[in-house]
Coordinates of C-alpha atoms (C1' of nucleotides) in Angstrom, one line a residue:
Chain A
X28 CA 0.0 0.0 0.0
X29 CA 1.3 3.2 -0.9
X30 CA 0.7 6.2 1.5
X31 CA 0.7 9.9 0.9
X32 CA 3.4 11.9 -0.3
X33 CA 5.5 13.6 2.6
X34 CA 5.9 17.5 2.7
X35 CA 9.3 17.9 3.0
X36 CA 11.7 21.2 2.6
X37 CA 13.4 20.5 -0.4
X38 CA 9.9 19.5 -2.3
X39 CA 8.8 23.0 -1.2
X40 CA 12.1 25.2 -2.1
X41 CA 11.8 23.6 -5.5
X42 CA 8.1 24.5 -6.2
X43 CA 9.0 28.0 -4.6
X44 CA 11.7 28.0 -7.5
X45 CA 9.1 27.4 -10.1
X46 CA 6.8 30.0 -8.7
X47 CA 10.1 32.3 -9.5
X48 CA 11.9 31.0 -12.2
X49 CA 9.6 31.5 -15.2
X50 CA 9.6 28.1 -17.0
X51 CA 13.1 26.7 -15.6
X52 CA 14.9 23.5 -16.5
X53 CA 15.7 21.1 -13.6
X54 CA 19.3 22.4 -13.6
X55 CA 17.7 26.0 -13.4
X56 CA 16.1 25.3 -10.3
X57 CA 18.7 23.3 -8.8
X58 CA 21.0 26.3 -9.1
X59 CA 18.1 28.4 -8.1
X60 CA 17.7 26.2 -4.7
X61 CA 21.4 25.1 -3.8
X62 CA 22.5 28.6 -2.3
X63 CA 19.9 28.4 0.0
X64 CA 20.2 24.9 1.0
X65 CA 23.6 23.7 -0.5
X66 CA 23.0 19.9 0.5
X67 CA 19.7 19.5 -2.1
X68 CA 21.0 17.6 -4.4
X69 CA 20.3 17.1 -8.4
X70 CA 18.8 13.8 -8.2
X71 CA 16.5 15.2 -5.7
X72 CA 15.6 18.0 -8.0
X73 CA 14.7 15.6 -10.7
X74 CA 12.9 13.3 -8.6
X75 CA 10.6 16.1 -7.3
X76 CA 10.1 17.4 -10.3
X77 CA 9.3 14.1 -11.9
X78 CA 7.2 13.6 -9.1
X79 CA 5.0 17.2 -9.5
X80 CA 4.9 16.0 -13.1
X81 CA 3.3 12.8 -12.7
X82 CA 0.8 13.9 -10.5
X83 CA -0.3 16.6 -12.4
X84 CA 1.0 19.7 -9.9
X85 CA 3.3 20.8 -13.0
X86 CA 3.4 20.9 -16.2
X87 CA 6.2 19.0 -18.1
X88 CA 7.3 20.8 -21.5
X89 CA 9.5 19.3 -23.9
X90 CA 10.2 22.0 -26.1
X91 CA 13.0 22.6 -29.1
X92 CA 16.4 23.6 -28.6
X93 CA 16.2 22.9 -24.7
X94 CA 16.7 20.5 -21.5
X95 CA 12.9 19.6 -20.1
X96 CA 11.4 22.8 -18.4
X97 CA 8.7 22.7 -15.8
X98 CA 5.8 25.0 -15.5
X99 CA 3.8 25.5 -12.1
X100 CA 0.2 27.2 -14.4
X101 CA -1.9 24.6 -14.8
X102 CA -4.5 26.3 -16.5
X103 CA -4.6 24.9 -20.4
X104 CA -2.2 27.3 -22.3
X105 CA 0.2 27.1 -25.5
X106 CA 4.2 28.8 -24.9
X107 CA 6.4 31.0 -26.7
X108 CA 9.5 30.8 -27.4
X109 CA 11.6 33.9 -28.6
X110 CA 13.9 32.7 -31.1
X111 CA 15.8 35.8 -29.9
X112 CA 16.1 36.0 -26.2
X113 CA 14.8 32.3 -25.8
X114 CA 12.3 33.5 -23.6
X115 CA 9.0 30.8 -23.3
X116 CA 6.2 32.7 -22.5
X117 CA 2.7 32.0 -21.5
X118 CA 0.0 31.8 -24.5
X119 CA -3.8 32.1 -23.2
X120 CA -5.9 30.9 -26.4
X121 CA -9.6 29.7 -25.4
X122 CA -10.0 28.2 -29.2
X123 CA -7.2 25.5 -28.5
X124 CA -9.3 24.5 -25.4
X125 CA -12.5 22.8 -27.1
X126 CA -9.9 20.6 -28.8
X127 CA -9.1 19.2 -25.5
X128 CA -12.2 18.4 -24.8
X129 CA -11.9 15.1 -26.3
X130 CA -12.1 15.6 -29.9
X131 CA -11.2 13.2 -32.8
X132 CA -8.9 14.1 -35.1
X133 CA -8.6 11.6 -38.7
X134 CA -9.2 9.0 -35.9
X135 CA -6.8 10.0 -33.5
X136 CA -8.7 10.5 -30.2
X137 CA -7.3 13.4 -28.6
X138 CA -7.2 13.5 -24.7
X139 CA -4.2 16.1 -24.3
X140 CA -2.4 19.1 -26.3
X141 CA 0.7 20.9 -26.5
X142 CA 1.3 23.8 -28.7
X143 CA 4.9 25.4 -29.0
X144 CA 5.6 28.6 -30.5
X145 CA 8.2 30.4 -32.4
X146 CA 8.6 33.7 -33.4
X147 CA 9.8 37.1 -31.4
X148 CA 8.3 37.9 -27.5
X149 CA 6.6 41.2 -26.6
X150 CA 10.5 42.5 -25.7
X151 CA 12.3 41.2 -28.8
X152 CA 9.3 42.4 -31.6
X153 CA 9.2 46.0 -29.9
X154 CA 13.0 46.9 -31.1
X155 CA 14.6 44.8 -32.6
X156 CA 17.4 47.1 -33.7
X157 CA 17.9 47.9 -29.4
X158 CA 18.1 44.2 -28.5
X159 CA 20.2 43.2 -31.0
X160 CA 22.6 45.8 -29.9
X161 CA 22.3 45.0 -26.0
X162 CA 22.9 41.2 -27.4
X163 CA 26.3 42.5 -29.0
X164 CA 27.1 44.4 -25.6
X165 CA 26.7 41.4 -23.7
X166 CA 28.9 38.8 -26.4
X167 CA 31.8 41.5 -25.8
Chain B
X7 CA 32.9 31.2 -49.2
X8 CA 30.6 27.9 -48.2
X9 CA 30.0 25.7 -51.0
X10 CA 26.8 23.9 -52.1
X11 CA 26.0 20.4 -49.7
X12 CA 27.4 17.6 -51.6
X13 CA 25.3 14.5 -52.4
X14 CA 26.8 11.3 -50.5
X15 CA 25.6 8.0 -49.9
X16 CA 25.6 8.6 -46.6
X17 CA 22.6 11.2 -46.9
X18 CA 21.0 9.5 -49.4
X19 CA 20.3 6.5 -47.2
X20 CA 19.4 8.3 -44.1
X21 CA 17.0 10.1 -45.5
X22 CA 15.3 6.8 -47.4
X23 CA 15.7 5.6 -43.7
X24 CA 13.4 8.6 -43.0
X25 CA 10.5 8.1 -45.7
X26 CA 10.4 4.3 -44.7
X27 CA 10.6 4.7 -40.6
X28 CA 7.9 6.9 -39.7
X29 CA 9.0 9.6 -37.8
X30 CA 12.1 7.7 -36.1
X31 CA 14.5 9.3 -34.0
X32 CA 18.4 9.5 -35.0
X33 CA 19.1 6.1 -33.4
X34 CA 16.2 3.9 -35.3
X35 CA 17.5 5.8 -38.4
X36 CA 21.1 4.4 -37.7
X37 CA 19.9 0.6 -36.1
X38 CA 18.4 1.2 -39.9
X39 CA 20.8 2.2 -42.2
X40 CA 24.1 -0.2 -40.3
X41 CA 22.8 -3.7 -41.2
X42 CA 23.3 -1.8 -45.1
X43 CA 25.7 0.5 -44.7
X44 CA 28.0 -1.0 -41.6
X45 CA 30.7 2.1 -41.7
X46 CA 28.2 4.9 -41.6
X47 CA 27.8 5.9 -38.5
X48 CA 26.3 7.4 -35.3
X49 CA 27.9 10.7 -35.7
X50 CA 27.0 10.6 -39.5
X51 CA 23.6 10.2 -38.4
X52 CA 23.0 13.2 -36.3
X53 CA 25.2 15.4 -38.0
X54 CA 22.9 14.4 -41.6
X55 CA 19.9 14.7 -39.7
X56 CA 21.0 18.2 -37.9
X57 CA 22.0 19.4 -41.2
X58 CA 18.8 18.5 -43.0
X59 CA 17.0 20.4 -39.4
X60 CA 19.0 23.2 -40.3
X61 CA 18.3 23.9 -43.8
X62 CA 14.3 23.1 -43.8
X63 CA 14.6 19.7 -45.7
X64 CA 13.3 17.7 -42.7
X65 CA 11.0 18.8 -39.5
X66 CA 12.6 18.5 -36.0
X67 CA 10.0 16.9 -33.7
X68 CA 10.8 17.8 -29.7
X69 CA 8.4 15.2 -28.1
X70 CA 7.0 14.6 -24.5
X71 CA 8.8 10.8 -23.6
X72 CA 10.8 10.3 -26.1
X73 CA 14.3 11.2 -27.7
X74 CA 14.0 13.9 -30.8
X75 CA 11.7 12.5 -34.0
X76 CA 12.3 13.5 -37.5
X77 CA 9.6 14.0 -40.2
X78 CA 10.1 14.3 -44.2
X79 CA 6.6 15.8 -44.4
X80 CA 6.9 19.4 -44.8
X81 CA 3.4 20.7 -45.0
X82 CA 2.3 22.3 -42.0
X83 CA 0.5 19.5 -39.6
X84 CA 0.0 18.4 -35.7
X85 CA 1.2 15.1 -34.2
X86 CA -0.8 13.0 -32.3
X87 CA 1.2 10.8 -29.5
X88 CA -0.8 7.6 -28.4
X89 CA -0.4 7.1 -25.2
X90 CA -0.7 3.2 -25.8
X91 CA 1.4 2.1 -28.6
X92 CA 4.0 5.3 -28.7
X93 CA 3.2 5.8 -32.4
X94 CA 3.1 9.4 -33.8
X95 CA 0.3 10.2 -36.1
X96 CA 0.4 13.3 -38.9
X97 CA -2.7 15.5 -38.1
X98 CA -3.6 17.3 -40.7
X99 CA -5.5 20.5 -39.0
X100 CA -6.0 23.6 -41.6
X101 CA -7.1 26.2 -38.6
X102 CA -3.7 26.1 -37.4
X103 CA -1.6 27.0 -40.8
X104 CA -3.9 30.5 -40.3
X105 CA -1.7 30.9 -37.1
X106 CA 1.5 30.3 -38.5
X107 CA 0.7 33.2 -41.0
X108 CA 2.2 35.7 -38.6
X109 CA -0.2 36.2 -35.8
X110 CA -0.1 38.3 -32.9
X111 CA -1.0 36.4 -29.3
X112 CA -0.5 38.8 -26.7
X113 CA 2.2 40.4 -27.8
X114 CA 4.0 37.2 -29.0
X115 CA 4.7 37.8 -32.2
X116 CA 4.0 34.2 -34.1
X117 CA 6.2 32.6 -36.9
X118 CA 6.2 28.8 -36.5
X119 CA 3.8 26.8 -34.3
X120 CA 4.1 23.3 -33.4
X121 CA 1.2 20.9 -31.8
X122 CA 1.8 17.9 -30.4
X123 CA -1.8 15.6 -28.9
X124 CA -1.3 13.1 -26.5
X125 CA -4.3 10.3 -26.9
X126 CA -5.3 7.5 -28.7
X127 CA -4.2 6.1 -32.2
X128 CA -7.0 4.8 -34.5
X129 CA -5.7 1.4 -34.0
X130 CA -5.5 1.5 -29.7
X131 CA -9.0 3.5 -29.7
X132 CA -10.6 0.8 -31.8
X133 CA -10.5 -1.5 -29.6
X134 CA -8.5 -1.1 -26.4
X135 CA -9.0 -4.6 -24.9
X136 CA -7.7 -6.1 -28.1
X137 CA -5.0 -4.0 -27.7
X138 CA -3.7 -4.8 -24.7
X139 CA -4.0 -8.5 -25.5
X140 CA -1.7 -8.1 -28.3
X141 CA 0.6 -6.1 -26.1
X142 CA 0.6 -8.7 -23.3
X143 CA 1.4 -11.2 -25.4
X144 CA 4.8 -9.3 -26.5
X145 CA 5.7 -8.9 -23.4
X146 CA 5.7 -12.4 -22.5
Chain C
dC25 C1' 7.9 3.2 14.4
dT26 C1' 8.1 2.7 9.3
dA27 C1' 7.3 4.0 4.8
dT28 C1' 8.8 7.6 2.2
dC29 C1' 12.3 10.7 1.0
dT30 C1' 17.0 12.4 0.4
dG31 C1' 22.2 12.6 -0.5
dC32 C1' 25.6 10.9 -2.9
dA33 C1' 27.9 8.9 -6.5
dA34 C1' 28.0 5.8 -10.1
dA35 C1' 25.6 4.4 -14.3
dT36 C1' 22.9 5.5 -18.6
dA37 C1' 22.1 7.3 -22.9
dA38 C1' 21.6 10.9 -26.3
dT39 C1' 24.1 14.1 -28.6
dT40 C1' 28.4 16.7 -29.8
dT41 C1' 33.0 17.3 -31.2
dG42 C1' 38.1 17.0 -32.6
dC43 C1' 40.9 15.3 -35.8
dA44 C1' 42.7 12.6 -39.5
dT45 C1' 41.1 10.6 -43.7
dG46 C1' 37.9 10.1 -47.6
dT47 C1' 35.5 11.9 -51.6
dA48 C1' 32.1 14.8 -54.5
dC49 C1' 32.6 18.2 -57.7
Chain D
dG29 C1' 42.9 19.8 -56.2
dT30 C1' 40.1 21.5 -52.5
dA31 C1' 36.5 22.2 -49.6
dC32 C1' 33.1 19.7 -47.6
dA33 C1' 31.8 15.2 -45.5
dT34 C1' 32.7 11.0 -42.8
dG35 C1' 34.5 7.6 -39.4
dC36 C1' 36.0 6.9 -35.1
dA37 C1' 36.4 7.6 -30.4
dA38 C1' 36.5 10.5 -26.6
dA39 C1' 34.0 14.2 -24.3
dT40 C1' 29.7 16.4 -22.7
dT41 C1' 25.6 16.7 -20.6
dA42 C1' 20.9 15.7 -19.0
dT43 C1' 18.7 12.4 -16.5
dT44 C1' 18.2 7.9 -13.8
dT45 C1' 19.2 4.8 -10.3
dG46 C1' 21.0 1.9 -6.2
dC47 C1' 21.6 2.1 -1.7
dA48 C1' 22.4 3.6 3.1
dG49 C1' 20.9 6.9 6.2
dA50 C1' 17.5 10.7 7.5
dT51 C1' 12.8 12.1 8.6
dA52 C1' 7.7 13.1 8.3
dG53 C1' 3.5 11.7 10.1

DNA sequence: CTATCTGCAAATAATTTGCATGTAC
DNA sequence: GTACATGCAAATTATTTGCAGATAG
């Protein structure tokens, strides 16, 4: 028999990270947490945040060009991705959620979505010719 | 001065390995091509694939679960996960290529989009006891 | 108390890379 | 002939896992 899960301190320092972080990957909030509490260690991280993951606390996303990032909103949403500052931002679209609603598709029965964009995030599309110019301060 | 890509063998073959494997990851493409081709290898096979990524030939799929897919099909679609078998489905949704035309979603300026469904494949949702049968039986 | 959780370190496994050699053009 | 491509093997890096000790309830 399984019983519940424990509320421990590290399980709560890394969903405080999440809460912070905006999106991060498992090393993200490992680096975000060990300063604080130096002896958390990575496995644990993962563990946790495999654990969130399977019970449906977080969100897991498995987006391009990146490690596994974890997202605390649970709400049904699409991300961003700046293809500038790499930025993933949070997408509201109310059309994407009757689709999840258990729709078919050409026969494939659809009990779950993910939608991933590309393109330039409210910072990036504003000025581009400023950013790319902070981007060339920082490489120097 | 970069020259054109020169046509080898090695290209050739993976992407056959690509139209025949239905969207296989850079390892089935290799456990493909060896038995043929013995000397090409892994390194060949990601840096073909990553090159064919790169200049638009091929799509880079970023799934939930598994390693990174590649698809020869280059018209705008979703892909459907089943959550029984593992197989990815094309989805073929035309609401969503109005999307990719450059939208605007709060601010996030749109230029590629990718969807990926988590569900059942027409075979699985058929007939799920069947299924599982079948799947028992490999197991054994 | 005791089942769950954590720390640590070693093990996996995908992907990348350096360098000498091969070959398309 | 020359620049691009490949083979090979070693290096990187994210993630997983085994196990002994710690701890929440």
């Amino acid at each position: 028999m399984s019983g519940a899960p424990r509320r421990t301190r590290q399980k709560q320092a890394v969903y405080d990270a999440l809460l912070q972080l905006d999106h991060p990957t498992a090393t993200e909030v490992y680096e975000y947490v060990h300063p604080v509490q130096p002896t958390l260690s990575r496995g644990t991280v993962f563990r946790v945040l495999g654990g969130f993951a399977a019970s449906g606390q977080v969100r897991k996303l498995t987006m391009e060009g990146s490690d596994t990032r974890f997202d605390p909103t649970l709400a049904p949403h699409a991300h961003g991705r700046c293809r500038i500052c790499g930025r993933v931002c949070d997408i509201f679209l109310p059309d994407y959620a009757s689709i999840a609603a258990g729709a078919v598709c050409g026969g494939f029965q659809v009990e779950g979505w993910d939608v991933e964009f590309t393109g330039l995030c409210p910072d990036c599309s504003g000025n581009l010719c400023a950013k790319a110019q902070k981007n060339k301060e920082i490489q120097q």
